[in-house]
Short mmCIF file of C-alpha atoms in Angstrom, two decimals:
data_model
loop_
_atom_site.label_atom_id
_atom_site.label_comp_id
_atom_site.label_asym_id
_atom_site.label_seq_id
_atom_site.Cartn_x
_atom_site.Cartn_y
_atom_site.Cartn_z
CA MET A 459 -32.90 1.66 -16.75
CA SER A 460 -36.34 1.24 -18.26
CA GLN A 461 -39.15 -1.24 -18.14
CA SER A 462 -40.57 -2.29 -21.51
CA PRO A 463 -43.02 -5.17 -21.87
CA LEU A 464 -41.88 -7.73 -24.40
CA SER A 465 -45.11 -7.28 -26.35
CA GLN A 466 -44.15 -3.65 -26.99
CA ALA A 467 -40.42 -4.18 -27.64
CA THR A 468 -39.04 -3.33 -31.06
CA ASP A 469 -36.63 -6.28 -30.87
CA ASP A 470 -38.57 -9.55 -30.91
CA ARG A 471 -35.54 -11.83 -30.59
CA LEU A 472 -35.91 -12.19 -26.84
CA SER A 473 -39.65 -12.86 -26.96
CA SER A 474 -39.05 -15.56 -29.56
CA MET A 475 -36.98 -17.46 -27.01
CA LEU A 476 -39.85 -17.97 -24.60
CA PHE A 477 -41.20 -21.46 -24.12
CA GLN A 478 -44.82 -22.16 -24.88
CA GLY A 479 -46.83 -21.07 -21.88
CA GLU A 480 -43.93 -19.08 -20.42
CA GLU A 481 -44.90 -15.57 -19.38
CA VAL A 482 -42.83 -12.53 -18.51
CA ARG A 483 -43.22 -11.27 -14.94
CA GLU A 484 -40.59 -8.52 -15.00
CA GLU A 485 -38.42 -7.09 -17.75
CA LEU A 486 -35.65 -4.49 -17.46
CA SER A 487 -33.56 -2.77 -20.11
CA VAL A 488 -30.18 -1.54 -18.95
CA ASP A 489 -27.25 -0.28 -21.06
CA GLY A 490 -28.24 -2.16 -24.19
CA ALA A 491 -29.05 -5.40 -22.37
CA ARG A 492 -32.43 -6.83 -21.53
CA VAL A 493 -33.09 -8.93 -18.47
CA ALA A 494 -36.40 -10.72 -18.08
CA VAL A 495 -37.83 -12.74 -15.22
CA THR A 496 -40.43 -15.18 -16.49
CA THR A 497 -42.61 -17.77 -14.85
CA HIS A 498 -39.86 -20.33 -15.49
CA ARG A 499 -36.49 -18.63 -15.97
CA VAL A 500 -34.30 -15.55 -15.80
CA LEU A 501 -33.26 -14.48 -19.31
CA VAL A 502 -30.35 -12.20 -20.23
CA PHE A 503 -30.10 -10.85 -23.76
CA THR A 504 -27.10 -8.70 -24.76
CA PRO A 505 -27.32 -8.30 -28.56
CA ASP A 506 -24.29 -5.99 -28.74
CA GLY A 507 -22.13 -7.77 -26.17
CA ASP A 508 -18.72 -9.33 -26.80
CA GLY A 509 -19.56 -12.65 -25.18
CA ARG A 510 -22.70 -14.74 -25.21
CA ARG A 511 -25.66 -12.80 -26.54
CA PHE A 512 -28.28 -14.91 -24.80
CA ASP A 513 -28.07 -16.71 -21.48
CA HIS A 514 -30.61 -18.03 -19.03
CA ALA A 515 -31.13 -19.94 -15.82
CA ASP A 516 -34.10 -21.72 -14.32
CA ARG A 517 -35.60 -19.61 -11.56
CA PRO A 518 -34.96 -22.14 -8.75
CA ASN A 519 -31.24 -22.02 -9.63
CA VAL A 520 -30.96 -18.22 -9.44
CA VAL A 521 -29.76 -17.40 -5.93
CA ASP A 522 -28.90 -13.70 -6.02
CA ALA A 523 -28.52 -10.51 -8.03
CA SER A 524 -25.96 -7.87 -7.08
CA VAL A 525 -23.66 -5.18 -8.44
CA GLU A 526 -19.91 -5.75 -8.47
CA THR A 527 -17.08 -3.39 -9.34
CA THR A 528 -14.37 -5.06 -11.39
CA GLY A 529 -10.98 -4.00 -12.74
CA ARG A 530 -7.67 -5.34 -14.03
CA ASP A 531 -6.24 -6.82 -10.83
CA SER A 532 -2.87 -7.34 -12.51
CA TYR A 533 -2.39 -3.56 -12.50
CA VAL A 534 -2.77 -3.53 -8.72
CA SER A 535 -0.40 -6.47 -8.22
CA TRP A 536 2.39 -5.04 -10.36
CA GLY A 537 1.80 -1.50 -9.12
CA THR A 538 2.19 -2.64 -5.50
CA ARG A 539 5.44 -4.53 -6.20
CA ILE A 540 6.96 -1.72 -8.22
CA GLY A 541 5.86 0.83 -5.63
CA VAL A 542 7.58 -1.10 -2.82
CA TYR A 543 10.82 -1.39 -4.77
CA GLY A 544 10.68 2.28 -5.68
CA ALA A 545 10.07 3.35 -2.09
CA VAL A 546 13.00 1.24 -0.84
CA LEU A 547 15.41 2.63 -3.44
CA LEU A 548 14.26 6.20 -3.05
CA GLY A 549 14.35 5.93 0.74
CA GLY A 550 17.85 4.46 0.62
CA GLY A 551 19.07 7.28 -1.59
CA VAL A 552 17.54 9.93 0.67
CA LEU A 553 19.11 8.33 3.76
CA LEU A 554 22.55 8.25 2.14
CA LYS A 555 22.21 11.90 1.17
CA ALA A 556 20.97 12.96 4.59
CA SER A 557 23.52 10.94 6.58
CA GLY A 558 26.41 13.09 5.40
CA ILE A 559 28.61 10.04 4.90
CA LEU A 560 29.55 11.22 1.42
CA ASP A 561 30.85 14.54 2.77
CA ARG A 562 32.84 12.81 5.51
CA LEU A 563 34.42 10.40 3.05
CA GLY A 564 35.18 13.22 0.66
CA GLY A 565 36.96 15.12 3.44
CA ALA A 566 39.08 12.17 4.55
CA THR A 567 42.72 12.64 3.49
CA PRO A 568 45.10 9.93 4.71
CA PRO A 569 48.78 11.01 5.00
CA GLU A 570 50.64 10.38 1.79
CA ASN A 571 53.61 8.73 3.57
CA GLY A 572 51.63 7.19 6.42
CA PRO A 573 50.47 3.59 6.92
CA GLY A 574 47.34 4.35 4.91
CA ALA A 575 49.12 5.62 1.86
CA SER A 576 48.42 2.40 -0.05
CA ILE A 577 44.64 2.89 0.25
CA ALA A 578 44.62 6.63 -0.36
CA GLY A 579 43.53 6.13 -3.95
CA THR A 580 40.64 3.90 -2.83
CA VAL A 581 39.47 6.46 -0.26
CA ASP A 582 39.55 9.17 -2.91
CA PHE A 583 37.55 6.99 -5.31
CA LEU A 584 34.95 5.74 -2.79
CA PRO A 585 32.93 9.00 -2.47
CA THR A 586 32.55 9.13 -6.24
CA VAL A 587 31.20 5.58 -6.34
CA LEU A 588 28.82 6.12 -3.42
CA GLY A 589 27.66 9.41 -4.90
CA ALA A 590 26.83 7.76 -8.22
CA LEU A 591 25.11 4.90 -6.39
CA THR A 592 23.04 7.35 -4.35
CA ASP A 593 22.01 9.26 -7.48
CA GLY A 594 21.08 5.96 -9.10
CA PHE A 595 18.92 5.00 -6.12
CA LEU A 596 17.12 8.35 -6.28
CA LEU A 597 16.60 8.21 -10.04
CA VAL A 598 15.48 4.58 -10.28
CA GLY A 599 13.33 4.86 -7.15
CA GLY A 600 11.58 7.94 -8.51
CA LEU A 601 10.96 6.26 -11.88
CA LEU A 602 9.56 3.14 -10.21
CA LEU A 603 7.19 5.20 -8.07
CA LEU A 604 6.06 7.04 -11.20
CA ALA A 605 5.44 3.70 -12.91
CA ALA A 606 3.47 2.48 -9.87
CA ALA A 607 1.32 5.63 -9.99
CA SER A 608 0.70 5.05 -13.71
CA LEU A 609 -0.40 1.45 -13.07
CA THR A 610 -2.74 2.67 -10.34
CA ALA A 611 -4.26 5.16 -12.78
CA LEU A 612 -4.68 2.39 -15.37
CA TYR A 613 -6.44 0.22 -12.78
CA LEU A 614 -8.81 3.02 -11.83
CA GLY A 615 -9.55 3.57 -15.51
CA SER A 616 -10.28 -0.13 -16.02
CA ARG A 617 -12.81 -0.30 -13.20
CA SER A 618 -16.40 -0.88 -14.23
CA GLN A 619 -19.62 -2.16 -12.73
CA GLU A 620 -21.43 -5.35 -13.62
CA LEU A 621 -24.83 -6.71 -12.76
CA VAL A 622 -24.07 -10.21 -11.48
CA ILE A 623 -26.87 -12.77 -11.50
CA GLU A 624 -25.66 -15.77 -9.53
CA ARG A 625 -26.92 -19.24 -10.33
CA ALA A 626 -26.32 -22.48 -8.49
CA GLY A 627 -23.85 -24.87 -10.08
CA ARG A 628 -22.79 -22.56 -12.93
CA GLU A 629 -20.86 -19.36 -13.54
CA PRO A 630 -22.92 -16.22 -12.89
CA MET A 631 -24.48 -14.21 -15.68
CA ARG A 632 -22.83 -10.78 -16.01
CA VAL A 633 -24.24 -7.64 -17.57
CA PRO A 634 -21.99 -4.54 -17.95
CA LEU A 635 -23.36 -1.38 -16.33
CA HIS A 636 -22.51 2.18 -17.29
CA GLY A 637 -25.04 4.13 -15.24
CA ASP A 638 -25.87 4.66 -11.60
CA ASP A 639 -29.02 2.54 -11.48
CA GLY A 640 -27.37 -0.86 -11.07
CA GLU A 641 -28.43 -1.28 -7.44
CA GLU A 642 -32.03 -0.51 -8.36
CA VAL A 643 -31.94 -3.11 -11.15
CA ALA A 644 -30.48 -5.71 -8.77
CA ARG A 645 -33.12 -4.90 -6.15
CA ARG A 646 -35.96 -5.30 -8.63
CA LEU A 647 -34.54 -8.58 -9.88
CA ARG A 648 -34.24 -9.94 -6.36
CA SER A 649 -37.82 -8.91 -5.70
CA ALA A 650 -39.07 -10.51 -8.92
CA ILE A 651 -37.18 -13.75 -8.39
CA GLY A 652 -38.56 -14.14 -4.87
CA THR A 653 -37.43 -16.74 -2.37
CA GLY A 654 -33.86 -17.93 -2.51
CA SER A 655 -32.51 -14.51 -3.50
CA LYS A 656 -30.68 -12.70 -0.70
CA PRO A 657 -30.24 -8.94 -1.00
CA GLN A 658 -26.76 -7.71 -0.12
CA SER A 659 -27.24 -3.97 0.18
CA ASP A 660 -30.96 -3.35 0.75
#
Protein backbone atom coordinates (compact mmCIF):
# COMPACT_ATOMS: atom_id res chain seq x y z
CA MET A 1 0.00 0.00 0.00
CA SER A 2 1.26 3.48 -0.77
CA GLN A 3 -0.09 6.98 -0.82
CA SER A 4 0.66 9.00 -3.95
CA PRO A 5 -0.97 12.36 -4.64
CA LEU A 6 -2.65 12.49 -8.01
CA SER A 7 -0.54 15.50 -8.98
CA GLN A 8 2.58 13.33 -8.67
CA ALA A 9 1.19 10.14 -10.24
CA THR A 10 2.76 8.88 -13.45
CA ASP A 11 -0.65 7.71 -14.71
CA ASP A 12 -2.91 10.71 -15.33
CA ARG A 13 -5.97 8.72 -16.39
CA LEU A 14 -7.54 8.84 -12.95
CA SER A 15 -6.92 12.56 -12.45
CA SER A 16 -8.52 13.25 -15.82
CA MET A 17 -11.76 11.78 -14.49
CA LEU A 18 -12.20 14.41 -11.80
CA PHE A 19 -15.01 16.89 -12.13
CA GLN A 20 -14.22 20.57 -12.26
CA GLY A 21 -13.73 21.74 -8.71
CA GLU A 22 -13.42 18.19 -7.38
CA GLU A 23 -10.41 17.70 -5.12
CA VAL A 24 -8.71 14.57 -3.83
CA ARG A 25 -8.78 14.13 -0.05
CA GLU A 26 -7.17 10.69 0.17
CA GLU A 27 -5.59 8.42 -2.41
CA LEU A 28 -4.28 4.88 -1.95
CA SER A 29 -2.46 2.56 -4.33
CA VAL A 30 -2.85 -1.12 -3.62
CA ASP A 31 -1.90 -4.10 -5.82
CA GLY A 32 -2.09 -2.20 -9.08
CA ALA A 33 -5.34 -0.43 -8.21
CA ARG A 34 -5.86 3.15 -7.14
CA VAL A 35 -8.61 4.24 -4.81
CA ALA A 36 -9.28 7.93 -4.27
CA VAL A 37 -11.65 9.72 -1.94
CA THR A 38 -12.52 13.14 -3.29
CA THR A 39 -14.71 15.96 -2.09
CA HIS A 40 -17.59 14.41 -4.07
CA ARG A 41 -16.96 10.72 -4.73
CA VAL A 42 -15.01 7.54 -4.11
CA LEU A 43 -13.12 6.52 -7.26
CA VAL A 44 -11.69 3.08 -8.04
CA PHE A 45 -9.30 2.69 -10.95
CA THR A 46 -7.98 -0.78 -11.87
CA PRO A 47 -6.17 -0.37 -15.21
CA ASP A 48 -5.03 -4.00 -15.33
CA GLY A 49 -8.20 -5.59 -13.97
CA ASP A 50 -10.41 -8.11 -15.77
CA GLY A 51 -13.65 -6.27 -15.11
CA ARG A 52 -14.49 -2.58 -15.10
CA ARG A 53 -11.38 -0.44 -15.09
CA PHE A 54 -13.05 2.59 -13.55
CA ASP A 55 -15.90 2.74 -11.08
CA HIS A 56 -17.16 5.35 -8.66
CA ALA A 57 -19.84 6.23 -6.16
CA ASP A 58 -21.03 9.49 -4.67
CA ARG A 59 -19.71 9.84 -1.14
CA PRO A 60 -23.16 9.91 0.55
CA ASN A 61 -23.89 6.51 -1.04
CA VAL A 62 -20.71 4.83 0.24
CA VAL A 63 -21.64 3.09 3.48
CA ASP A 64 -18.63 0.94 4.35
CA ALA A 65 -15.22 -0.40 3.39
CA SER A 66 -14.05 -3.82 4.52
CA VAL A 67 -11.91 -6.81 3.59
CA GLU A 68 -13.57 -10.07 2.56
CA THR A 69 -12.07 -13.47 1.87
CA THR A 70 -13.63 -15.17 -1.13
CA GLY A 71 -13.27 -18.57 -2.79
CA ARG A 72 -15.00 -21.01 -5.11
CA ASP A 73 -17.91 -22.09 -2.92
CA SER A 74 -18.81 -24.86 -5.37
CA TYR A 75 -15.64 -26.69 -4.31
CA VAL A 76 -16.87 -26.72 -0.71
CA SER A 77 -20.38 -27.87 -1.66
CA TRP A 78 -19.21 -30.78 -3.82
CA GLY A 79 -16.38 -31.65 -1.45
CA THR A 80 -18.82 -31.94 1.46
CA ARG A 81 -21.23 -34.18 -0.46
CA ILE A 82 -18.51 -36.43 -1.81
CA GLY A 83 -16.87 -36.60 1.62
CA VAL A 84 -20.12 -37.74 3.25
CA TYR A 85 -20.68 -40.45 0.65
CA GLY A 86 -17.08 -41.58 0.96
CA ALA A 87 -17.26 -41.75 4.75
CA VAL A 88 -20.48 -43.80 4.62
CA LEU A 89 -19.07 -46.30 2.12
CA LEU A 90 -15.72 -46.59 3.83
CA GLY A 91 -17.36 -46.93 7.24
CA GLY A 92 -19.70 -49.62 5.91
CA GLY A 93 -16.80 -51.57 4.46
CA VAL A 94 -14.82 -51.35 7.71
CA LEU A 95 -17.84 -52.51 9.74
CA LEU A 96 -18.40 -55.50 7.46
CA LYS A 97 -14.74 -56.44 7.76
CA ALA A 98 -14.66 -56.01 11.53
CA SER A 99 -17.95 -57.82 12.19
CA GLY A 100 -16.54 -61.17 11.13
CA ILE A 101 -19.72 -62.03 9.25
CA LEU A 102 -17.71 -63.01 6.18
CA ASP A 103 -15.69 -65.55 8.18
CA ARG A 104 -18.83 -67.03 9.74
CA LEU A 105 -20.55 -67.36 6.39
CA GLY A 106 -17.44 -68.88 4.88
CA GLY A 107 -17.33 -71.49 7.64
CA ALA A 108 -20.99 -72.46 7.31
CA THR A 109 -21.33 -75.90 5.67
CA PRO A 110 -24.89 -77.23 5.45
CA PRO A 111 -25.20 -81.05 5.26
CA GLU A 112 -25.16 -82.24 1.69
CA ASN A 113 -28.19 -84.55 2.17
CA GLY A 114 -29.95 -82.42 4.78
CA PRO A 115 -32.93 -80.06 4.39
CA GLY A 116 -30.56 -77.26 3.44
CA ALA A 117 -28.89 -79.08 0.61
CA SER A 118 -30.81 -77.07 -1.99
CA ILE A 119 -29.30 -73.78 -0.74
CA ALA A 120 -25.79 -75.08 -0.15
CA GLY A 121 -24.59 -73.55 -3.39
CA THR A 122 -26.05 -70.16 -2.41
CA VAL A 123 -24.37 -70.27 1.00
CA ASP A 124 -21.05 -71.09 -0.64
CA PHE A 125 -21.46 -68.20 -3.09
CA LEU A 126 -22.67 -65.58 -0.57
CA PRO A 127 -19.30 -64.94 1.17
CA THR A 128 -17.69 -64.28 -2.20
CA VAL A 129 -20.35 -61.71 -3.10
CA LEU A 130 -20.19 -59.99 0.29
CA GLY A 131 -16.41 -59.99 0.19
CA ALA A 132 -16.38 -58.30 -3.22
CA LEU A 133 -19.03 -55.83 -2.02
CA THR A 134 -16.97 -55.01 1.07
CA ASP A 135 -13.84 -54.46 -1.02
CA GLY A 136 -15.85 -52.24 -3.33
CA PHE A 137 -17.10 -50.17 -0.40
CA LEU A 138 -13.55 -49.71 0.88
CA LEU A 139 -12.13 -48.83 -2.54
CA VAL A 140 -14.88 -46.44 -3.64
CA GLY A 141 -15.11 -44.85 -0.18
CA GLY A 142 -11.37 -44.23 -0.11
CA LEU A 143 -11.42 -42.72 -3.61
CA LEU A 144 -14.33 -40.44 -2.72
CA LEU A 145 -12.56 -39.21 0.41
CA LEU A 146 -9.45 -38.54 -1.68
CA ALA A 147 -11.57 -36.57 -4.16
CA ALA A 148 -13.13 -34.60 -1.28
CA ALA A 149 -9.65 -33.75 0.04
CA SER A 150 -8.62 -32.61 -3.45
CA LEU A 151 -11.66 -30.33 -3.72
CA THR A 152 -10.86 -28.87 -0.31
CA ALA A 153 -7.31 -28.15 -1.48
CA LEU A 154 -8.67 -26.50 -4.63
CA TYR A 155 -10.96 -24.32 -2.52
CA LEU A 156 -8.11 -23.25 -0.26
CA GLY A 157 -6.05 -22.42 -3.34
CA SER A 158 -8.89 -20.33 -4.80
CA ARG A 159 -9.28 -18.20 -1.68
CA SER A 160 -8.29 -14.56 -2.04
CA GLN A 161 -8.96 -11.26 -0.34
CA GLU A 162 -10.87 -8.32 -1.75
CA LEU A 163 -11.31 -4.76 -0.63
CA VAL A 164 -15.09 -4.30 -0.68
CA ILE A 165 -16.46 -0.76 -0.88
CA GLU A 166 -20.18 -0.96 -0.24
CA ARG A 167 -22.54 1.56 -1.77
CA ALA A 168 -26.25 2.02 -1.20
CA GLY A 169 -28.54 0.76 -3.94
CA ARG A 170 -25.80 -0.79 -6.10
CA GLU A 171 -23.37 -3.70 -6.10
CA PRO A 172 -20.21 -3.02 -4.09
CA MET A 173 -16.94 -2.04 -5.72
CA ARG A 174 -14.33 -4.80 -5.33
CA VAL A 175 -10.56 -4.51 -5.50
CA PRO A 176 -8.41 -7.69 -5.39
CA LEU A 177 -5.80 -7.75 -2.62
CA HIS A 178 -2.59 -9.75 -2.60
CA GLY A 179 -0.83 -8.32 0.44
CA ASP A 180 -1.43 -8.09 4.16
CA ASP A 181 -2.36 -4.41 4.31
CA GLY A 182 -6.01 -4.72 3.29
CA GLU A 183 -7.36 -3.93 6.75
CA GLU A 184 -5.23 -0.80 6.92
CA VAL A 185 -6.52 0.33 3.51
CA ALA A 186 -10.12 -0.29 4.60
CA ARG A 187 -9.55 1.61 7.85
CA ARG A 188 -8.11 4.62 6.06
CA LEU A 189 -10.97 4.64 3.57
CA ARG A 190 -13.54 4.52 6.35
CA SER A 191 -11.77 7.40 8.06
CA ALA A 192 -11.61 9.45 4.86
CA ILE A 193 -15.23 8.84 3.95
CA GLY A 194 -16.42 9.92 7.38
CA THR A 195 -19.97 9.60 8.65
CA GLY A 196 -22.08 6.75 7.38
CA SER A 197 -19.14 4.34 7.22
CA LYS A 198 -19.14 1.71 9.97
CA PRO A 199 -15.87 -0.05 10.76
CA GLN A 200 -16.20 -3.81 11.19
CA SER A 201 -12.87 -4.77 12.72
CA ASP A 202 -11.38 -1.61 14.25
